[in-house]
Short mmCIF file of C-alpha atoms in Angstrom, two decimals:
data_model
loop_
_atom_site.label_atom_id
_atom_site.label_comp_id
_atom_site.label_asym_id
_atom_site.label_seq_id
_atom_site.Cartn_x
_atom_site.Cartn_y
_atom_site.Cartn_z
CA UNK A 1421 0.00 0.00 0.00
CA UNK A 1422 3.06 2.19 0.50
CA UNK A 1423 5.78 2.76 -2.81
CA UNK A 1424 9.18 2.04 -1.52
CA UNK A 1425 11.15 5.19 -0.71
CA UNK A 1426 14.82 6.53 -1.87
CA UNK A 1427 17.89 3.72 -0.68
CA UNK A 1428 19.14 3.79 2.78
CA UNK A 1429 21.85 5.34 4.25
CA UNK A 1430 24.64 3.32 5.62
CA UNK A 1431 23.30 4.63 9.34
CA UNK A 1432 19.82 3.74 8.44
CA UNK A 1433 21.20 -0.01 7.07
CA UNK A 1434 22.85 -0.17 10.72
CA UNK A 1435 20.15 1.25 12.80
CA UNK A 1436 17.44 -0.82 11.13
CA UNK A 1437 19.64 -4.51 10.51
CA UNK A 1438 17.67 -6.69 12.06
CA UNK A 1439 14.18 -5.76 9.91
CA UNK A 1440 16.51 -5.95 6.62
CA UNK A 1441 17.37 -9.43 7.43
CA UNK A 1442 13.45 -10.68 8.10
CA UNK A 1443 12.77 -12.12 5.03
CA UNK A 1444 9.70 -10.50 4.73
CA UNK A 1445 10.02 -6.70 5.42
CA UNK A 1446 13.99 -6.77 4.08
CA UNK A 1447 15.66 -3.56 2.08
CA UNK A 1448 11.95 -3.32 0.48
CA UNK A 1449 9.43 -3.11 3.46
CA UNK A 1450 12.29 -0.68 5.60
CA UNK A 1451 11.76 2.09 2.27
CA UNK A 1452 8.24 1.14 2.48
CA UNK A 1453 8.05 2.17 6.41
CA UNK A 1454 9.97 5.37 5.66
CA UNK A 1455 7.68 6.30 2.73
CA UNK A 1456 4.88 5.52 4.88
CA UNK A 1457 2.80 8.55 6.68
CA UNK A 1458 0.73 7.38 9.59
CA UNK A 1459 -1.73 9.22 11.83
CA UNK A 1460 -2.50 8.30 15.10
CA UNK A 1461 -5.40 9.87 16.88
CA UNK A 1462 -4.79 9.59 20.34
CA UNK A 1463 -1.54 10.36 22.21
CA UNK A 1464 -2.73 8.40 25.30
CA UNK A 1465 -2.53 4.76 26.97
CA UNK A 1466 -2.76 3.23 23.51
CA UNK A 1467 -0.79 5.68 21.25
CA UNK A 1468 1.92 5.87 23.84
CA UNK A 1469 3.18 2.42 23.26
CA UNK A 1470 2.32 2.60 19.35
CA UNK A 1471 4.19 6.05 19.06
CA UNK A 1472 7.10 4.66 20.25
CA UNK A 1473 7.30 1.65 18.43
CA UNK A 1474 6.07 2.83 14.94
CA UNK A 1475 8.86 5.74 15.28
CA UNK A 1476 11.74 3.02 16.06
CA UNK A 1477 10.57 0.86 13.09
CA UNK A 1478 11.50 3.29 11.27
CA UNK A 1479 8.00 4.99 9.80
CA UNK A 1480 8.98 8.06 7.61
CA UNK A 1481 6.33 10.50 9.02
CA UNK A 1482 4.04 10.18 11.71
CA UNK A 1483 0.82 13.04 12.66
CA UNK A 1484 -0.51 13.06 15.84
CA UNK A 1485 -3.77 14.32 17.00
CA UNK A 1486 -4.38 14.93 20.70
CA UNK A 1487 -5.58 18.09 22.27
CA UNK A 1488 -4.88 17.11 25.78
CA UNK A 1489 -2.55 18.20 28.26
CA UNK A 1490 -0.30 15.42 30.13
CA UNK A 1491 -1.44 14.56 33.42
CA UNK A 1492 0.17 13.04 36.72
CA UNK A 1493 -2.81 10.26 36.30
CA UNK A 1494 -1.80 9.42 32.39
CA UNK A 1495 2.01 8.77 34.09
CA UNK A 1496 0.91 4.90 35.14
CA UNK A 1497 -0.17 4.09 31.66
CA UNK A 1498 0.82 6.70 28.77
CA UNK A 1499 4.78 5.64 28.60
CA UNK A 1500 5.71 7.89 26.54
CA UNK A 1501 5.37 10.77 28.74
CA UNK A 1502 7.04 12.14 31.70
CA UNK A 1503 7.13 13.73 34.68
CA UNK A 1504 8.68 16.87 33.23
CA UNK A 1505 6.08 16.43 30.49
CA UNK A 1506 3.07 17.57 32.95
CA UNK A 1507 1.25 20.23 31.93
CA UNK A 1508 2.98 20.02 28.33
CA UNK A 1509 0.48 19.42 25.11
CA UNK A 1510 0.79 15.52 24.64
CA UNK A 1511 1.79 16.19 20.91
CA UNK A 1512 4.95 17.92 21.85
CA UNK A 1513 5.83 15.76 24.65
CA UNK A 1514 5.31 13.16 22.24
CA UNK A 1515 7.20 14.41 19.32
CA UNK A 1516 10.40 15.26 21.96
CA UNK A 1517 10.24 11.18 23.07
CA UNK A 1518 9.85 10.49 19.25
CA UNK A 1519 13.02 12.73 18.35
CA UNK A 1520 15.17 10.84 20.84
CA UNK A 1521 13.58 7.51 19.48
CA UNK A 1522 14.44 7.96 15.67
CA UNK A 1523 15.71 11.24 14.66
CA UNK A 1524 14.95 10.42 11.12
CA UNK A 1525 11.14 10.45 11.95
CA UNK A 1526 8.91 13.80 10.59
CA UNK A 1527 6.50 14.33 13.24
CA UNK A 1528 3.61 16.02 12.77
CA UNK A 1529 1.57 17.71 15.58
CA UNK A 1530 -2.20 18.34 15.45
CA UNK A 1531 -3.10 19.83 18.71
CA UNK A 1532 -6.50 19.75 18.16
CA UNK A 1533 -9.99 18.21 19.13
CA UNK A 1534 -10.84 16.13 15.88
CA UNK A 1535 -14.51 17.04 14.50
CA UNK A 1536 -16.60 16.80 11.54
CA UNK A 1537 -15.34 20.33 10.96
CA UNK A 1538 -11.65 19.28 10.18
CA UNK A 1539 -11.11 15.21 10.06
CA UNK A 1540 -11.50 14.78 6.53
CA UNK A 1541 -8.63 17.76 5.98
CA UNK A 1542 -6.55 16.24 8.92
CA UNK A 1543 -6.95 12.55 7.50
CA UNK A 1544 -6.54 12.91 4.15
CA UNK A 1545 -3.12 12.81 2.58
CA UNK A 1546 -2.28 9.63 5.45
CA UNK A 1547 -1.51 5.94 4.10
CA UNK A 1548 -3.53 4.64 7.14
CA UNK A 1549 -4.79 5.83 10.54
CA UNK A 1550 -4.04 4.07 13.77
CA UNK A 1551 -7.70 5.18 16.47
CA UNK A 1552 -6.28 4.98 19.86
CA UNK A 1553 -8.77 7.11 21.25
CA UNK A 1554 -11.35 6.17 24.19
CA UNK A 1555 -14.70 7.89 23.42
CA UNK A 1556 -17.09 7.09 20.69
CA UNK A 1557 -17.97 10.31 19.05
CA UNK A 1558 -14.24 10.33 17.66
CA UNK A 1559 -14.08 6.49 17.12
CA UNK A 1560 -17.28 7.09 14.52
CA UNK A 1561 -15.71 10.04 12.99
CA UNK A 1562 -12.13 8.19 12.32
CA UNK A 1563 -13.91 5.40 10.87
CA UNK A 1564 -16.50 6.90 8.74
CA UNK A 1565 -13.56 9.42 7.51
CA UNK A 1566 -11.56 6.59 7.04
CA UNK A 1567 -14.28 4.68 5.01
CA UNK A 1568 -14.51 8.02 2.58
CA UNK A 1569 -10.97 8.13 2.34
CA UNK A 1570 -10.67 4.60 1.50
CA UNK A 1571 -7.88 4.47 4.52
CA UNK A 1572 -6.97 1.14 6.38
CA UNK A 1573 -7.88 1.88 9.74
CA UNK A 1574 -6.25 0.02 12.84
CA UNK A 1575 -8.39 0.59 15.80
CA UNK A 1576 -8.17 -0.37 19.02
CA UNK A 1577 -9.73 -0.07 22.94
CA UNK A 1578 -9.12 -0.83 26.26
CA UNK A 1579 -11.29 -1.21 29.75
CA UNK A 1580 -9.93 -2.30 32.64
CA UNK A 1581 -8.13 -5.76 31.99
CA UNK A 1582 -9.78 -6.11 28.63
CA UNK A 1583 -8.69 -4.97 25.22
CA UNK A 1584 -9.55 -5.62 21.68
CA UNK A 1585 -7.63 -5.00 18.41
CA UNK A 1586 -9.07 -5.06 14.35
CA UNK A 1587 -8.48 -3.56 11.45
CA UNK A 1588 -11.45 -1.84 9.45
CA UNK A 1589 -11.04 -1.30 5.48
CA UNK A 1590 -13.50 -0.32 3.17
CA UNK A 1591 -13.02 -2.16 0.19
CA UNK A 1592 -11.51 -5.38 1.97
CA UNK A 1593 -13.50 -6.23 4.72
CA UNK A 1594 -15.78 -4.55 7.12
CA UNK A 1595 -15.79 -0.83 8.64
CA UNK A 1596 -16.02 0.13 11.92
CA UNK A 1597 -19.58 0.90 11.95
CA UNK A 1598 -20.07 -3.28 10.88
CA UNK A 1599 -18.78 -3.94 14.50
CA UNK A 1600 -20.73 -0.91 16.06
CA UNK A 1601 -23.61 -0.17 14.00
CA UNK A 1602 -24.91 2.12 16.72
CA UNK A 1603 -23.11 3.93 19.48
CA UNK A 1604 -24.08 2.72 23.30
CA UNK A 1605 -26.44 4.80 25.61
CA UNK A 1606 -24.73 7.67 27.06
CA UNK A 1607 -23.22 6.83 30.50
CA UNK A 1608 -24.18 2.96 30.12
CA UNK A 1609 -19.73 2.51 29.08
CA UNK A 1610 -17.82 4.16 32.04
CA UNK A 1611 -15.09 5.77 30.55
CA UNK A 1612 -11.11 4.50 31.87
CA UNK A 1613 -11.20 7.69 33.81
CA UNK A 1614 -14.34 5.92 35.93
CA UNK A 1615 -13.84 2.47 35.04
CA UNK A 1616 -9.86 1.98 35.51
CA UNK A 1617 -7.43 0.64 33.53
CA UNK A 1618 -4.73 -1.87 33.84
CA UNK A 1619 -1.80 0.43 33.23
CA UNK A 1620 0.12 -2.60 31.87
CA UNK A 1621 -2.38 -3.88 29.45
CA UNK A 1622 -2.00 -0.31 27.09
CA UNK A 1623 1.40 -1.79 26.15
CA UNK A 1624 0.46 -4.63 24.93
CA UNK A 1625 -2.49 -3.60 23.23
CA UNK A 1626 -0.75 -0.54 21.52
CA UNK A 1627 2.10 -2.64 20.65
CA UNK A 1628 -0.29 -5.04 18.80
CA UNK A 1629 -1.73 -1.78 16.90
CA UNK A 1630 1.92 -0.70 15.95
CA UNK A 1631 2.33 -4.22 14.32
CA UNK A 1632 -0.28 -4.44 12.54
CA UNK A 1633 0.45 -1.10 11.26
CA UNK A 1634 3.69 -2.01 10.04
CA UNK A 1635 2.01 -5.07 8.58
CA UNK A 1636 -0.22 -3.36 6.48
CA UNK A 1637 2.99 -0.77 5.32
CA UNK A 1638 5.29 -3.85 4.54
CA UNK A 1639 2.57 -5.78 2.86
CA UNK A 1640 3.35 -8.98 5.39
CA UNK A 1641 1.24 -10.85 7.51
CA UNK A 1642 -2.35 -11.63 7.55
CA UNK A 1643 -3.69 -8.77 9.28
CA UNK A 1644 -6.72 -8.51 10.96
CA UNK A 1645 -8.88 -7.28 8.46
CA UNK A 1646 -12.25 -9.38 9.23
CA UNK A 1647 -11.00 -10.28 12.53
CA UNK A 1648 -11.31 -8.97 16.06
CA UNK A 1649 -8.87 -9.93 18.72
CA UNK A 1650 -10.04 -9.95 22.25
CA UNK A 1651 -8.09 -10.02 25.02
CA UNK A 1652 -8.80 -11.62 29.09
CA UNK A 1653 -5.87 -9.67 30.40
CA UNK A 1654 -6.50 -11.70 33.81
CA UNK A 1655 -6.40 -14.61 32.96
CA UNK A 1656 -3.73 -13.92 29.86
CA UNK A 1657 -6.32 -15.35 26.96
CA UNK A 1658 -7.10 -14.21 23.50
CA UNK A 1659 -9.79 -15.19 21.84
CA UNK A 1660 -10.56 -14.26 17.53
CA UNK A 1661 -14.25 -12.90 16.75
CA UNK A 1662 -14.66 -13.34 12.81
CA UNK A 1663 -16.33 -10.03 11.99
CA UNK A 1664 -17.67 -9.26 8.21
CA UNK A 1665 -18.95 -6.63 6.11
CA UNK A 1666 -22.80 -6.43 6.84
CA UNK A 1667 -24.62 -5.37 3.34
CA UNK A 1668 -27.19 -3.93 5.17
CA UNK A 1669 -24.69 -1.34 6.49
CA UNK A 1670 -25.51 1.71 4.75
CA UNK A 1671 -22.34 3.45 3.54
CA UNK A 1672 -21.38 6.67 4.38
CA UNK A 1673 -21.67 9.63 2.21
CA UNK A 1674 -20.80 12.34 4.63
CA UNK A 1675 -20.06 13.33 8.44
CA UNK A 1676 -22.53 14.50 10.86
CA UNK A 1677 -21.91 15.51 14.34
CA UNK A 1678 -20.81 12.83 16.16
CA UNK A 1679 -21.77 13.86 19.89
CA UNK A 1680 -25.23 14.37 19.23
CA UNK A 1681 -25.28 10.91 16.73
CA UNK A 1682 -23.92 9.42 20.89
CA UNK A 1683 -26.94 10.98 22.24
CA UNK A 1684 -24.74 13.82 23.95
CA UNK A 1685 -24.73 17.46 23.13
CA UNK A 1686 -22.76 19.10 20.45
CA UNK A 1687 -19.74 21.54 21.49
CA UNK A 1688 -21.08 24.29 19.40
CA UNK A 1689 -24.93 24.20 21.91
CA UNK A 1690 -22.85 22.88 24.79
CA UNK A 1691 -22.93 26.11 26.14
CA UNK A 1692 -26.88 26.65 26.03
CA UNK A 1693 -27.81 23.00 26.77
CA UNK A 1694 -25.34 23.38 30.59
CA UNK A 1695 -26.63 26.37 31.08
CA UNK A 1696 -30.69 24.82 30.77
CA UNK A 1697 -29.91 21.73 32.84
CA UNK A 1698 -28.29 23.92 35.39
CA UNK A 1699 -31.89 25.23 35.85
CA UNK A 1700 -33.67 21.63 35.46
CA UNK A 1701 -31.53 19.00 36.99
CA UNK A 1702 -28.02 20.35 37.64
CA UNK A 1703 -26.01 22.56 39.67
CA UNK A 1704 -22.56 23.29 39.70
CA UNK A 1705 -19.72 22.63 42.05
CA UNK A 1706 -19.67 26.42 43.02
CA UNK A 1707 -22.95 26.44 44.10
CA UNK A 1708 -23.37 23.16 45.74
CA UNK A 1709 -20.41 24.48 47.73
CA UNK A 1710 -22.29 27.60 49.33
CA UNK A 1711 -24.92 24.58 50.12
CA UNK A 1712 -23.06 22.42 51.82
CA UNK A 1713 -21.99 25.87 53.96
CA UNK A 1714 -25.47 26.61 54.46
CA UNK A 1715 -26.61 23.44 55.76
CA UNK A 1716 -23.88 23.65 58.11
CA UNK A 1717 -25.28 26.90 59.74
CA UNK A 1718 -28.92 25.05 59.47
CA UNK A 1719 -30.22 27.16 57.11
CA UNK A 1720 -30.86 24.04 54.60
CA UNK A 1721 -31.08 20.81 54.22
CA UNK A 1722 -30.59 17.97 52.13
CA UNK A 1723 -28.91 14.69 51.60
CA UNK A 1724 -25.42 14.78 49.52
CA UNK A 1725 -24.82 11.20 48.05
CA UNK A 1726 -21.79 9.98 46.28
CA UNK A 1727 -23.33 7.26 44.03
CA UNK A 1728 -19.54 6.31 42.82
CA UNK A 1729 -17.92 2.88 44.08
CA UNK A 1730 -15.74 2.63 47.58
CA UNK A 1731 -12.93 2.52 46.39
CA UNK A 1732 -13.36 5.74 44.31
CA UNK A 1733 -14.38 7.55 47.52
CA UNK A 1734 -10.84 6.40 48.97
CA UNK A 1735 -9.20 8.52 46.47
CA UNK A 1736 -10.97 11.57 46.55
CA UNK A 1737 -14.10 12.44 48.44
CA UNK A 1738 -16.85 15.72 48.57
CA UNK A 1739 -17.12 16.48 52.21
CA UNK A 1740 -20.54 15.85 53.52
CA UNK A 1741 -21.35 12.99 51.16
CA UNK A 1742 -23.32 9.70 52.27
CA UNK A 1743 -22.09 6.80 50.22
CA UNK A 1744 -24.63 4.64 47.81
CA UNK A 1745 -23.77 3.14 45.24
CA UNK A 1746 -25.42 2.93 41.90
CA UNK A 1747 -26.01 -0.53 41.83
CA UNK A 1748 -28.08 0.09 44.83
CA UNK A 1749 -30.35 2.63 42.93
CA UNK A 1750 -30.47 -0.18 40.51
CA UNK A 1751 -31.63 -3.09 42.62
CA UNK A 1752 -34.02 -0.75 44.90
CA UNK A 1753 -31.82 -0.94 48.14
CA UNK A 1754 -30.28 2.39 47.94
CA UNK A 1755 -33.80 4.53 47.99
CA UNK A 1756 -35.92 2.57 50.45
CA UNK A 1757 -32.77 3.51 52.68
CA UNK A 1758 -33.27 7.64 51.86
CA UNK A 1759 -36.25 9.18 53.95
CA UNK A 1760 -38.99 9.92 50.80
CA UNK A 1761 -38.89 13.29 52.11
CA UNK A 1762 -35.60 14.16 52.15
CA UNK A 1763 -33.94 16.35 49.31
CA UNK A 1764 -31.21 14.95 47.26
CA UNK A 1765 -28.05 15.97 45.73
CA UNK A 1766 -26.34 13.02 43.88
CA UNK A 1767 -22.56 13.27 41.95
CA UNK A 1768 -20.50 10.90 40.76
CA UNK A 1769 -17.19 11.38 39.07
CA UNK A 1770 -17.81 13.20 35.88
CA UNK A 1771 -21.50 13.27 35.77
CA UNK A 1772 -22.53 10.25 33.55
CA UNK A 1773 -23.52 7.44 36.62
CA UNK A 1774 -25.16 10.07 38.75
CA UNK A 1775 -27.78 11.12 35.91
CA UNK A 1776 -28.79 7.77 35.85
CA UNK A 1777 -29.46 7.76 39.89
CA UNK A 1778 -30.83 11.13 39.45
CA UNK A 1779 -33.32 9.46 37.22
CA UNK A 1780 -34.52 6.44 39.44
CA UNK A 1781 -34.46 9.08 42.26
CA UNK A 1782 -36.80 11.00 40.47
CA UNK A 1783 -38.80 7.65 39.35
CA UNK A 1784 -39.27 6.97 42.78
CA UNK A 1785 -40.89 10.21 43.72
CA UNK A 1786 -38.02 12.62 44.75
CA UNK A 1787 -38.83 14.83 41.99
CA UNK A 1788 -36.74 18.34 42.94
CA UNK A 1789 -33.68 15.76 43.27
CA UNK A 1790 -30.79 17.42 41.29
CA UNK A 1791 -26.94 15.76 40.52
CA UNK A 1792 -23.76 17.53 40.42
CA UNK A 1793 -22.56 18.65 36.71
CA UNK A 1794 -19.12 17.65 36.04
CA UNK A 1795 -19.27 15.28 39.38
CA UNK A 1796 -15.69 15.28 41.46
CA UNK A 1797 -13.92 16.56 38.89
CA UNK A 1798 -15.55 19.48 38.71
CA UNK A 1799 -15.67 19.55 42.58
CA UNK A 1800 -11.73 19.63 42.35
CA UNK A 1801 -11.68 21.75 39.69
CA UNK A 1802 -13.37 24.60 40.54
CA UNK A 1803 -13.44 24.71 44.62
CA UNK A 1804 -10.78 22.51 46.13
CA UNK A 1805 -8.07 21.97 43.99
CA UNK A 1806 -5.84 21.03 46.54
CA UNK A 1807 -8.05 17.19 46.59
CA UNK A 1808 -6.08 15.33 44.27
CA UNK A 1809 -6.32 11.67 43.31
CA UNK A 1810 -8.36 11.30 40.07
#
C-alpha cells in the first residue's frame, strides 16, 4: 500500500539490521516504512506504546492528533510521557520522546480536538490511521472518515483488563460501523477515567496496533482485516471474533456531528444546553459548595450522596457525602434507605452514573432531586483543587 522510498543510508542499514534481514520486510518493506505517513489519533494509553514503536521501526512520518494536556494520572499508563512532560500538550511531549527515538522520523503535531469540521482535511493525505482514542464520538468520525478516504484503519480499545484490536477497510472487509452499528447509551460505558485501567495492558495492546500497522505498510502478515482480537488480560487469553462486512450497512456519504449521533450534546450548543440543565436537573460545584456551607449553619437541608464505588471515595471524596452506590439505585436498596422526604443531591465522578441515579431518584418520587454537573472533577476543579487523586 506504500511505494518504496529513496535507498538507505549506511546509518539507516545499521540502525534498522535486524528488519533488513526478516525475510519478509527486508531492504523493500524498511523504504516502504519510511515512505509511509501514519496518523494516530490519540496520544494516550494506547498511542503511547504505538508512538514509540512505529517511530523506532522506522515509519517516515508520523501526525498526531491529541488536544490534551499530560497529566500526573496518564504517568501509570501513557509511557511515553514524563514527569517533566506535565502540563505540556501531549503532541509535543510526544514528538520530543519520538526525536530521541528515531531522529529520522517527521512528526507532525495536530493539537486539536478532531470534529466533523476538520477530520477529513486532517486525515486525508495519510496511508492509514491508527484510532487509539477512548470515546465514541471520535471512534465514529475516524472510521467513517476513514471509510470516505478509503484508509486502512487500525483501531483499538481498552477497559480495565480487557482490550480488543481489528483492522477496518472499506473495500476489503468490514468498517467500523459493521462492528458498532450504533453507538451505546450515554453513560451505560464508564469511561477508563471511571472504570480503571490496567496500566500494563496499554502496552500490549498498543504494541499489537503498531504491528499491525507495520504489517499493512510492509505488505506482510495476515492482518486482521475481518477479525477482532479480544483479550482476558487476567487470565492472559485471547480469543478471535470473525467479523464481516454487513450489506445492510448503509455506507457513508458524509459526516454529521458525532456527539449528538452518541446521544450527547454538540460543542457548538454545549454552552446553552449546561446552562438549561443547570436550571432543570443540575447545579454546579460552586454552588453546591455555598450549600453544603449553608446546611452547616442550618439554614438548609438535604442529603449529599456519592453514588460512585468505595474505592473511588478512597481517592478523593466531597465532604458531607453519604455513600450509595449505583447498583443500589439499581436493585431498589439504595432509595428505600433515603427518607422519601428528604432532598437529594447526587454526583459521581464526571456526571454520567449520577444522571442515571438522578433518574430512578426521580422515578421513585423525589422529583426536585438534582446531581452535580461535572461530578468530582468538577468539585476539584473549581473549589478545592488542593483534593487530588483522580
Amino acid at each position: 500500500m506504500v511505494e518504496p522510498g529513496p535507498e538507505l543510508t549506511v546509518a539507516q542499514v545499521a540502525r534498522y539490521s535486524r528488519h533488513l534481514i526478516l525475510p519478509d520486510v527486508g531492504m523493500s518493506g524498511q523504504r516502504r516504512l519510511a515512505a509511509a505517513r501514519v496518523l494516530v489519533v490519540g496520544a494516550g494509553g494506547l498511542g503511547s506504546p504505538a508512538l514509540l514503536y512505529l517511530a523506532a521501526a522506522g515509519v517516515g512520518t508520523i501526525g498526531i492528533v491529541d488536544a490534551d494536556v499530560v497529566d500526573a494520572s496518564n504517568l501509570q499508563r501513557q509511557v511515553i510521557h514524563g514527569v517533566a512532560d506535565v502540563g505540556r500538550l501531549k503532541v509535543d511531549s510526544a514528538a520530543d520522546r519520538i526525536a530521541e527515538i528515531n531522529p529520522d522520523v517527521a512528526v507532525v503535531r495536530h493539537a486539536v480536538q478532531l470534529d466533523a469540521s476538520n477530520a477529513l482535511d486532517l486525515i486525508r493525505g495519510y496511508d492509514l490511521v491508527l484510532d487509539g482514542t477512548d470515546n465514541f464520538p471520535t471512534r465514529y468520525l475516524v472510521g467513517d472518515v476513514c471509510e470516505l478516504l478509503g484508509l486502512p484503519e487500525v483501531w483499538g480499545s481498552i477497559f480495565r483488563f480487557d482490550g480488543q484490536v481489528a483492522v477496518f477497510w472499506a473495500g476489503h472487509g468490514p468498517v467500523y460501523r459493521d462492528l458498532f452499528p450504533t453507538p451505546p447509551p450515554p453513560g451505560s460505558v464508564p469511561s477508563c477515567a471511571e472504570g480503571g485501567v490496567f496500566g500494563v495492558l496499554c502496552g500490549t495492546v498498543g504494541s499489537l496496533l503498531a504491528m499491525e500497522v507495520v504489517k499493512l505498510v510492509c505488505g506482510v502478515g495476515d492482518p486482521l482485516v475481518g477479525r477482532l482480537l479480544v483479550l482476558d488480560g487476567l487470565s492472559a487469553a485471547w480469543r478471535e471474533i470473525r467479523v464481516q462486512a454487513n450489506p445492510a450497512t448503509p455506507p457513508v456519504t458524509g459526516l454529521v456531528d458525532y456527539e449528538a449521533f452518541c446521544g450527547m450534546p454538540s460543542r457548538e450548543g454545549a454552552a446553552g444546553v449546561a446552562a438549561a440543565a443547570l436550571a432543570d436537573d443540575e447545579i454546579d460545584a460552586p454552588t453546591l459548595a455555598g450549600l453544603l456551607a449553608a446546611r452547616e449553619r442550618g439554614e438548609t437541608d438535604f442529603v449529599l450522596v456519592d453514588v460512585r464505588e468505595a474505592y473511588e471515595r478512597e481517592i478523593v471524596a466531597i465532604p458531607g457525602a453519604v455513600h450509595v452506590p449505583l447498583a443500589a439505585f439499581e436493585d431498589g436498596s439504595g432509595l428505600a434507605a433515603i427518607p422519601p422526604e428528604a432532598h437529594l443531591i447526587l454526583h459521581c465522578k464526571s456526571g454520567g452514573r449520577s444522571a442515571k441515579a438522578l433518574a430512578m431518584a426521580r422515578d421513585a418520587g423525589h422529583a426536585d432531586a438534582v446531581h452535580l454537573a461535572g461530578g468530582v472533577l468538577a468539585w476539584v476543579r473549581d473549589v478545592d483543587p488542593s483534593l487530588t487523586g483522580y
